[in-house]
């Protein structure tokens, strides 16, 4: 993509009412647009980052047998009344609206009920199980406070996977095995593996614990107790002497940290299959309720967290795997022919390049390169091209090297 074809522009200042650092930077760099508090549009660069995060999660969910679907945001109240969750006291973040004829509708804050109902059409026998539908979908939640930019939206992207199993044992194997392994791979690939902990949290009535995936960050809203050696953590909501004894962990092995919940996995048991009558016939011909689990990840929260976590005083610094482009190609002076040729060559090799082909001062182009946070800046100038050389500058280190064309290609491939 050429910068002259990109409609967004960078700005020096963030909107005065935006207090979250992730949103300030993302707005200034033209990745997102603020519609209102907690509601953001994704612009071309931001859409590319969100899509990369989503694609990593998609690959890992597909690798464990996930079936991607897309459920509706508009919700009929009936199924939620059956489960007892239509009540605003039970789910306190509902957005509700009405059809012209007065029928009440809700905007889905999550999807256990409609999916359980839908699956009644497809699950009849033990032969139909287990199955793992999942989706990427915008959820609507009337959050009281929405001051953390993308990290707490009133509409936000969620990956929600649901498991439908024949027995508790089959559920447990998926929960502790396939899903937990896939989650670890997701956070590794997002560059967050070293600071993301599988965290014991409250489990509801069907399991002692649920597990949250908590990424250490000073801006986190959650407090967790981390066991660095074991690579696990305990949410303060279940941090009791009894739980510590249960897990065989001593208080002095733990450090208290602030963290952001980037995902969670939950044993649902028959919480939804009982009221919605999602049953199957087992090998002996007996009818049994399906055993369920739900597994969330927040792609938009992750985008805000990654933006904020890796940023420096000059702007964004994207990890390679989620960057909107790999290379920011800067042309300085009268070098359009050579810069065009390099752009074509890199692009033809499958390298994603944002080409700053504007008629702008070098200083302005470099400042934008820094704010945008694309991992590698490649500069072509009259002086460099006279020697058949290119300047290569990783965004993270800021240390420039002068390279030949072959050396440059070797670095980038
Ligand atoms: P929190 O305690 O932070 O409100 P939650 O327990 O309500 O989160 P879930 O309902 O389990 O979250 O949602 C699954 C995932 O969706 C979370 O792990 C998080 O990554 C993401 N998420 C939840 N609420 C928001 C939000 N308001 N904005 C952005 N992402 C969110
Ligand atoms: Mg919540």
Short mmCIF file of C-alpha atoms in Angstrom, two decimals, residues 46-63 68 134-136 157-159 182 185-187 189-190 297-300 302-303 306 320-323 352:
data_model
loop_
_atom_site.label_atom_id
_atom_site.label_comp_id
_atom_site.label_asym_id
_atom_site.label_seq_id
_atom_site.Cartn_x
_atom_site.Cartn_y
_atom_site.Cartn_z
CA UNK A 46 -6.14 -0.76 12.55
CA UNK A 47 -8.28 -3.21 10.61
CA UNK A 48 -5.11 -4.95 9.41
CA UNK A 49 -3.82 -5.32 13.00
CA UNK A 50 -7.17 -6.62 14.26
CA UNK A 51 -7.34 -9.06 11.34
CA UNK A 52 -3.84 -10.36 12.09
CA UNK A 53 -4.75 -10.99 15.73
CA UNK A 54 -7.97 -12.68 14.63
CA UNK A 55 -6.15 -14.83 12.07
CA UNK A 56 -3.68 -16.13 14.66
CA UNK A 57 -6.56 -17.08 16.96
CA UNK A 58 -8.49 -18.60 14.02
CA UNK A 59 -5.57 -20.83 13.02
CA UNK A 60 -5.22 -22.12 16.56
CA UNK A 61 -8.96 -22.73 17.03
CA UNK A 62 -9.11 -24.56 13.68
CA UNK A 63 -6.14 -26.69 14.74
CA UNK A 68 -16.13 -21.18 12.60
CA UNK A 134 -16.63 -20.69 17.54
CA UNK A 135 -16.88 -17.21 16.13
CA UNK A 136 -15.39 -13.74 15.98
CA UNK A 157 -14.61 -8.06 19.31
CA UNK A 158 -14.67 -11.39 21.03
CA UNK A 159 -13.60 -14.83 19.97
CA UNK A 182 -4.03 -23.67 21.85
CA UNK A 185 0.19 -20.89 21.40
CA UNK A 186 -2.04 -17.88 20.70
CA UNK A 187 -0.39 -15.74 23.38
CA UNK A 189 2.42 -15.94 18.73
CA UNK A 190 1.08 -12.55 19.82
CA UNK A 297 -10.47 -14.24 23.94
CA UNK A 298 -10.71 -10.48 23.38
CA UNK A 299 -9.06 -9.52 20.05
CA UNK A 300 -9.80 -5.81 20.45
CA UNK A 302 -5.48 -7.57 22.90
CA UNK A 303 -4.92 -4.93 20.23
CA UNK A 306 -0.26 -4.83 22.66
CA UNK A 320 6.15 -8.62 13.77
CA UNK A 321 3.20 -11.03 13.88
CA UNK A 322 0.52 -8.37 14.36
CA UNK A 323 2.05 -5.36 12.59
CA UNK A 352 3.95 -6.43 3.27
#
